[in-house]
Structures are given as structure tokens and as C-alpha cells.
Short mmCIF file of C-alpha atoms in Angstrom, two decimals:
data_model
loop_
_atom_site.label_atom_id
_atom_site.label_comp_id
_atom_site.label_asym_id
_atom_site.label_seq_id
_atom_site.Cartn_x
_atom_site.Cartn_y
_atom_site.Cartn_z
CA MET A 1 21.11 -33.34 16.39
CA GLU A 2 18.86 -30.32 16.99
CA SER A 3 16.04 -29.90 14.48
CA LEU A 4 14.34 -26.87 12.93
CA ASP A 5 10.92 -26.05 14.31
CA SER A 6 8.21 -24.14 12.50
CA ASP A 7 8.44 -21.13 14.83
CA LEU A 8 12.05 -20.50 13.82
CA LEU A 9 11.18 -20.89 10.15
CA ARG A 10 8.21 -18.53 10.46
CA THR A 11 10.44 -15.88 12.07
CA PHE A 12 13.04 -16.35 9.34
CA VAL A 13 10.42 -15.95 6.58
CA ALA A 14 9.01 -12.78 8.19
CA VAL A 15 12.43 -11.11 8.37
CA ALA A 16 13.43 -12.29 4.89
CA GLU A 17 10.25 -11.02 3.23
CA SER A 18 10.24 -7.67 5.05
CA GLY A 19 13.97 -6.96 4.67
CA SER A 20 14.62 -6.00 8.29
CA VAL A 21 14.46 -7.47 11.77
CA THR A 22 12.27 -4.60 12.97
CA ASP A 23 9.64 -5.02 10.25
CA GLY A 24 9.80 -8.79 10.53
CA ALA A 25 9.19 -8.57 14.29
CA ALA A 26 6.12 -6.37 13.75
CA ARG A 27 4.80 -8.81 11.20
CA ILE A 28 4.84 -11.74 13.66
CA HIS A 29 3.96 -9.60 16.69
CA ARG A 30 7.23 -10.18 18.54
CA SER A 31 9.74 -7.78 20.04
CA GLN A 32 12.85 -6.96 18.01
CA SER A 33 15.10 -8.59 20.61
CA ALA A 34 13.03 -11.81 20.66
CA THR A 35 13.13 -11.94 16.86
CA SER A 36 16.91 -11.46 16.82
CA LEU A 37 17.31 -14.31 19.32
CA GLN A 38 15.18 -16.57 17.12
CA ILE A 39 17.38 -15.80 14.10
CA LYS A 40 20.56 -16.45 16.13
CA ARG A 41 19.15 -19.78 17.29
CA LEU A 42 18.30 -20.71 13.70
CA GLU A 43 21.84 -19.82 12.58
CA SER A 44 23.27 -21.83 15.48
CA ILE A 45 21.32 -24.92 14.41
CA ILE A 46 22.29 -24.55 10.75
CA GLY A 47 25.86 -23.55 11.53
CA GLN A 48 25.86 -20.70 9.03
CA PRO A 49 24.47 -17.15 8.84
CA VAL A 50 21.17 -16.76 6.98
CA PHE A 51 21.38 -12.94 6.70
CA GLU A 52 23.95 -10.28 5.95
CA ARG A 53 23.70 -6.67 7.13
CA HIS A 54 22.73 -4.22 4.37
CA GLY A 55 22.36 -0.56 5.37
CA ARG A 56 19.57 -0.44 7.95
CA GLY A 57 18.18 -3.80 6.92
CA VAL A 58 19.30 -7.28 6.04
CA ILE A 59 19.67 -9.37 2.89
CA LEU A 60 19.77 -13.13 2.51
CA SER A 61 23.10 -14.93 2.58
CA ASP A 62 23.70 -17.81 0.16
CA THR A 63 22.44 -20.17 2.86
CA GLY A 64 19.42 -17.97 3.47
CA ARG A 65 18.50 -17.96 -0.21
CA GLN A 66 18.67 -21.75 -0.21
CA LEU A 67 16.53 -22.01 2.92
CA LEU A 68 13.84 -19.44 2.07
CA PRO A 69 11.73 -21.40 -0.46
CA VAL A 70 11.79 -24.45 1.83
CA ALA A 71 10.74 -22.37 4.86
CA GLN A 72 7.96 -20.68 2.87
CA GLU A 73 6.62 -24.03 1.69
CA VAL A 74 6.74 -25.60 5.16
CA THR A 75 4.98 -22.71 6.91
CA ALA A 76 2.39 -22.44 4.13
CA ARG A 77 1.64 -26.18 4.38
CA LEU A 78 1.24 -25.93 8.15
CA ASP A 79 -1.10 -22.95 7.79
CA THR A 80 -3.17 -24.83 5.23
CA ALA A 81 -3.39 -27.90 7.45
CA LEU A 82 -4.51 -25.80 10.41
CA ARG A 83 -7.20 -24.09 8.35
CA ASP A 84 -8.47 -27.39 7.01
CA ILE A 85 -8.96 -28.90 10.47
CA SER A 86 -10.04 -25.75 12.27
CA GLN A 87 -13.65 -25.37 13.41
CA ASN A 88 -13.43 -21.62 12.73
CA THR A 89 -12.64 -21.67 9.02
CA VAL A 90 -13.67 -18.40 7.39
CA MET A 91 -16.15 -19.03 4.59
CA GLY A 92 -18.44 -16.96 2.38
CA LYS A 93 -18.27 -14.33 -0.35
CA LEU A 94 -16.55 -10.94 -0.19
CA ARG A 95 -16.68 -8.13 -2.76
CA VAL A 96 -13.67 -5.83 -2.49
CA GLY A 97 -12.76 -2.62 -4.32
CA ILE A 98 -9.14 -1.49 -4.70
CA PRO A 99 -7.72 1.52 -6.60
CA ASP A 100 -6.55 0.83 -10.12
CA ASP A 101 -3.15 2.46 -9.71
CA HIS A 102 -2.22 4.18 -6.44
CA GLY A 103 -0.89 1.48 -4.11
CA GLN A 104 -2.27 -1.26 -6.38
CA ALA A 105 0.76 -3.55 -6.09
CA LYS A 106 0.72 -3.59 -2.31
CA LEU A 107 -3.04 -4.07 -2.10
CA ALA A 108 -2.94 -6.86 -4.67
CA GLU A 109 -0.26 -8.57 -2.59
CA ILE A 110 -2.41 -8.31 0.55
CA ILE A 111 -5.42 -9.80 -1.22
CA ALA A 112 -3.30 -12.60 -2.69
CA SER A 113 -2.03 -13.43 0.80
CA PHE A 114 -5.60 -13.35 2.14
CA SER A 115 -6.67 -15.82 -0.54
CA ARG A 116 -3.89 -18.22 0.44
CA HIS A 117 -4.84 -18.02 4.12
CA HIS A 118 -8.61 -18.16 3.54
CA PRO A 119 -9.10 -20.39 0.48
CA LYS A 120 -12.79 -21.00 1.29
CA VAL A 121 -13.67 -17.31 0.89
CA GLU A 122 -15.03 -16.48 -2.56
CA LEU A 123 -13.37 -13.18 -3.45
CA GLU A 124 -14.72 -10.78 -6.07
CA VAL A 125 -12.20 -7.97 -6.54
CA THR A 126 -12.98 -4.78 -8.46
CA CYS A 127 -9.91 -2.80 -9.54
CA ALA A 128 -11.19 0.56 -10.79
CA LEU A 129 -11.32 4.31 -10.23
CA SER A 130 -11.73 4.57 -6.48
CA ALA A 131 -13.81 7.76 -6.70
CA HIS A 132 -16.84 5.54 -7.33
CA PHE A 133 -16.25 3.21 -4.37
CA PRO A 134 -18.12 5.19 -1.66
CA ASP A 135 -21.28 5.15 -3.78
CA ALA A 136 -20.84 1.43 -4.47
CA LEU A 137 -20.60 0.79 -0.72
CA ASP A 138 -23.74 2.84 -0.05
CA LYS A 139 -25.64 0.87 -2.68
CA GLY A 140 -24.39 -2.48 -1.37
CA ALA A 141 -22.48 -3.27 -4.58
CA LEU A 142 -19.25 -3.68 -2.58
CA ASP A 143 -18.65 -5.08 0.90
CA LEU A 144 -15.29 -3.39 1.50
CA ALA A 145 -13.28 -0.80 -0.39
CA ILE A 146 -10.03 1.14 -0.19
CA TYR A 147 -9.87 4.63 -1.65
CA GLU A 148 -8.40 8.11 -1.19
CA VAL A 149 -10.03 11.13 0.42
CA GLU A 150 -8.89 14.52 1.65
CA CYS A 151 -10.98 14.54 4.84
CA PRO A 152 -11.82 11.09 6.24
CA LYS A 153 -15.31 10.59 7.65
CA GLU A 154 -16.07 8.85 10.91
CA HIS A 155 -16.70 5.46 9.27
CA GLU A 156 -13.51 5.60 7.14
CA GLU A 157 -10.42 4.06 8.74
CA VAL A 158 -7.19 5.79 7.71
CA LEU A 159 -4.54 3.32 6.55
CA THR A 160 -1.86 5.83 5.55
CA GLU A 161 -1.44 9.55 4.89
CA ASP A 162 0.44 10.96 1.90
CA PRO A 163 1.17 14.74 1.75
CA THR A 164 0.64 16.28 -1.68
CA CYS A 165 2.83 18.76 -3.54
CA TRP A 166 3.23 20.35 -6.94
CA VAL A 167 5.84 18.52 -8.98
CA SER A 168 7.72 19.05 -12.23
CA SER A 169 10.41 17.20 -14.14
CA ALA A 170 13.83 17.77 -12.59
CA HIS A 171 15.04 18.60 -16.10
CA ARG A 172 12.47 21.28 -16.91
CA ASP A 173 12.00 24.78 -15.47
CA PHE A 174 8.71 26.64 -15.83
CA PRO A 175 8.63 30.48 -15.64
CA ALA A 176 6.66 31.57 -12.58
CA ASP A 177 4.73 34.34 -14.38
CA ALA A 178 3.97 32.64 -17.71
CA TYR A 179 0.96 30.44 -18.43
CA LEU A 180 1.65 27.31 -16.43
CA PRO A 181 0.93 23.99 -18.22
CA VAL A 182 -0.85 21.62 -15.86
CA ALA A 183 -1.65 17.89 -15.86
CA LEU A 184 -4.83 16.95 -13.97
CA PHE A 185 -7.05 13.97 -13.34
CA ASP A 186 -9.92 14.01 -15.82
CA HIS A 187 -12.61 12.52 -13.56
CA ALA A 188 -14.54 14.05 -10.69
CA CYS A 189 -12.43 13.44 -7.60
CA TRP A 190 -10.94 15.48 -4.79
CA TRP A 191 -7.46 15.39 -6.39
CA ARG A 192 -8.68 17.43 -9.36
CA GLU A 193 -10.67 19.79 -7.12
CA ALA A 194 -7.68 20.30 -4.80
CA ALA A 195 -5.40 21.06 -7.76
CA ILE A 196 -7.80 23.60 -9.27
CA THR A 197 -8.35 25.27 -5.89
CA SER A 198 -4.58 25.54 -5.45
CA LEU A 199 -4.16 27.00 -8.94
CA GLN A 200 -6.90 29.57 -8.36
CA THR A 201 -5.42 30.56 -4.99
CA ARG A 202 -2.05 31.11 -6.71
CA LYS A 203 -3.78 33.77 -8.86
CA LYS A 204 -1.56 33.31 -11.88
CA PRO A 205 -2.48 32.08 -15.38
CA TYR A 206 -2.50 28.38 -16.16
CA ARG A 207 -3.82 26.03 -18.80
CA ILE A 208 -4.74 22.35 -18.61
CA VAL A 209 -2.67 20.59 -21.26
CA TYR A 210 -2.98 16.99 -20.16
CA SER A 211 -5.69 14.92 -18.48
CA SER A 212 -5.56 11.36 -17.23
CA GLN A 213 -7.74 8.98 -15.24
CA SER A 214 -4.74 7.58 -13.38
CA VAL A 215 -1.85 8.65 -11.18
CA SER A 216 0.57 6.92 -13.55
CA GLY A 217 -0.74 9.03 -16.45
CA VAL A 218 -0.19 12.31 -14.59
CA ILE A 219 3.29 11.15 -13.52
CA ALA A 220 4.15 10.29 -17.13
CA ALA A 221 3.20 13.81 -18.30
CA VAL A 222 5.25 15.42 -15.53
CA GLU A 223 8.28 13.20 -16.19
CA ALA A 224 8.12 14.12 -19.88
CA GLY A 225 8.31 17.83 -18.99
CA ILE A 226 4.90 18.54 -20.54
CA ALA A 227 3.37 19.99 -17.38
CA VAL A 228 3.41 20.25 -13.61
CA GLY A 229 1.07 18.09 -11.55
CA LEU A 230 -0.26 17.68 -8.04
CA LEU A 231 1.06 14.37 -6.73
CA GLY A 232 1.59 12.54 -3.46
CA ARG A 233 5.09 12.64 -1.99
CA SER A 234 5.14 8.85 -2.16
CA SER A 235 5.32 9.23 -5.98
CA LEU A 236 8.51 11.29 -5.92
CA HIS A 237 11.81 10.01 -7.30
CA SER A 238 15.11 11.52 -8.43
CA GLY A 239 13.67 12.61 -11.79
CA LEU A 240 11.01 14.82 -10.18
CA SER A 241 11.24 18.10 -8.27
CA VAL A 242 8.88 19.76 -5.79
CA VAL A 243 8.05 23.27 -7.09
CA ASN A 244 5.58 24.66 -4.54
CA LYS A 245 7.88 27.51 -3.43
CA VAL A 246 9.53 28.12 -6.81
CA LEU A 247 6.18 28.62 -8.57
CA GLY A 248 4.40 30.33 -5.70
CA PHE A 249 1.99 27.61 -4.58
CA GLY A 250 0.67 27.54 -1.04
CA ASN A 251 0.22 24.47 1.12
CA THR A 252 -1.76 21.61 -0.38
CA PRO A 253 -3.79 18.96 1.49
CA ALA A 254 -2.72 15.44 2.33
CA SER A 255 -4.25 12.40 0.69
CA ASN A 256 -5.62 9.80 3.08
CA LEU A 257 -5.88 6.20 1.96
CA VAL A 258 -8.90 4.85 3.83
CA MET A 259 -10.75 1.57 4.28
CA ALA A 260 -14.54 1.49 4.55
CA THR A 261 -17.29 -1.12 4.49
CA SER A 262 -20.93 -1.27 3.47
CA ARG A 263 -23.63 -0.84 6.08
CA SER A 264 -24.71 -4.46 5.98
CA GLN A 265 -24.05 -6.73 8.95
CA GLU A 266 -20.41 -7.65 9.57
CA THR A 267 -19.37 -11.07 8.27
CA GLY A 268 -16.46 -13.42 8.93
CA PRO A 269 -14.79 -12.78 5.54
CA ARG A 270 -15.12 -9.01 5.90
CA ASP A 271 -13.72 -9.02 9.43
CA ALA A 272 -10.82 -11.21 8.33
CA MET A 273 -10.02 -8.98 5.33
CA LYS A 274 -10.14 -5.82 7.47
CA ALA A 275 -7.75 -7.40 9.95
CA ALA A 276 -5.37 -8.49 7.16
CA ILE A 277 -5.30 -5.04 5.54
CA ARG A 278 -4.91 -3.26 8.88
CA SER A 279 -2.08 -5.56 9.93
CA ALA A 280 -0.23 -5.12 6.64
CA PHE A 281 -0.28 -1.32 6.83
CA LEU A 282 0.65 -1.25 10.53
CA ALA A 283 3.64 -3.49 9.80
CA LYS A 284 4.92 -0.94 7.28
CA ALA A 285 4.23 2.10 9.50
#
């Protein structure tokens, strides 16, 4: 009787967690065709399909749902064993800054995965307003940080770009010539500056009726129909409408999510974290 090997299980976990063969292949650095062959071999050994087609992706079959927790445990145990006996175990302390709202869930997931793979690294994570992160890096208070900028500098590695636009509730219309109620960020950051510059360029009256320190706060005000707000397109959903043309706004800049490090000497933990973050964003590109 043919047995399951860890390579097949690892491929299965990658596809299951990413929801598609293409994304799963990128995650394990294989071609799509090689990944598909691995899944077919797994299904041949088991005698049942582990996935069902769903739109452009895949979902777990009943057999796949039964196998997934076992496969995750086996591959995790193997990874742990390898780390424990490896001569190149990453050790040390790493201070990381991540934004307190925009992309927080994904970044938290990356850091959690890093902790599982590098248990001997002492992580100190700061989840706060990212506008303060560049200064914290300059002062050596953080080793690595992720934050948003309009124009990335040479030392800032772009992870993803998110075009911005003016947005209102899909259930609320604002007259183009009346005083326009606006929701803005209430701390010094390029988002607020970009919004005010766009409003001034529009050359029509407006008033700031709502301020928030977070993206979620601005979104809440817009969803409630209180005001319009400058948001990233990644924040859009069926309850929101883009109103740039309707209200006479010109083009607005894109937001770049960047990764940067302090100027101190590179360390094993910092290199490993940079590689983990870079890989995670490339896999979703």
C-alpha cells in the first residue's frame, strides 16, 4: 500500500490555505502544473478527491476537510523538528511595527506564522499609528516596520500599491455645489494632507465633520452617510461608491505599503522576517 509523504501533504496544505492551485504553487515555489500533479497523486493514494472546483479557485471536499488538520499538524511537527536540530536556527530579539488597522489582519497572520517557524526569536510587536514608525526606525526604537507612504524612498521596499479615491455611501448623494461634508484622519499623515490638497484643488466649499485616527473610523463615517472620505480602493465594497467624477475631484495619489528597517547592522531575525513578509505579499500578487 502506497503511503503519504510529507511533500504531498505540504502541497495539499498550501493549496487548501490559499484557496487556489495557482496561489498554492507560488507559496511552495512550484509550477502550477507540478502542484496539480502532486494533488492528483495525493487523490490517487487516498482514492477520493480532496478538492472541488469553486469559481476560479478550489474548496475542500469532505475528505479534504478531514485531512487538512492532520496534514497541518504533520507538516508543522516536521518543521519544528528540523528547526530544533538545525545548526542555523534563527535566534535573537526583533522589534516590529505594524499598522493598527490597514492590513492588520494579514500582517498579524504573517507574524504569527513567523513565530511558529522561528520560536527562538523574541518578538516585540508594536501595533500603532504607522505615521510614527519612520521616526522610530531612525531613533533605533524599532528594527523593522511596515507603514504607508505616498512616495516611497530608496530604502523603503514597496509591498503593495493601493490607488486612492473619494468615496461616499452608495445610499447617499451629495450635491456637487453645496458644502461637502468630509471625514479625515485627525493625525499628521500623508492621507490627511492628500485629502486636503485634493479638496483645495477642487475649489469648492467643504467642511470637516468627522475625524478619526483609523481607516476603520473614516469608513464607518462614510458608510453612515455622514461624509465623503478619501480611501484606498482595497476598502471598497458594495455599500460604497466612488464619487471622484460626480463631485468633480481630480486624480488622487496611490498609497504604497512599504517595509523598512533601522540603520543598525542586519541580523538573522530581521533578515528572516523580511523574507517572510516579502514572500507572503508576493504570493498574493
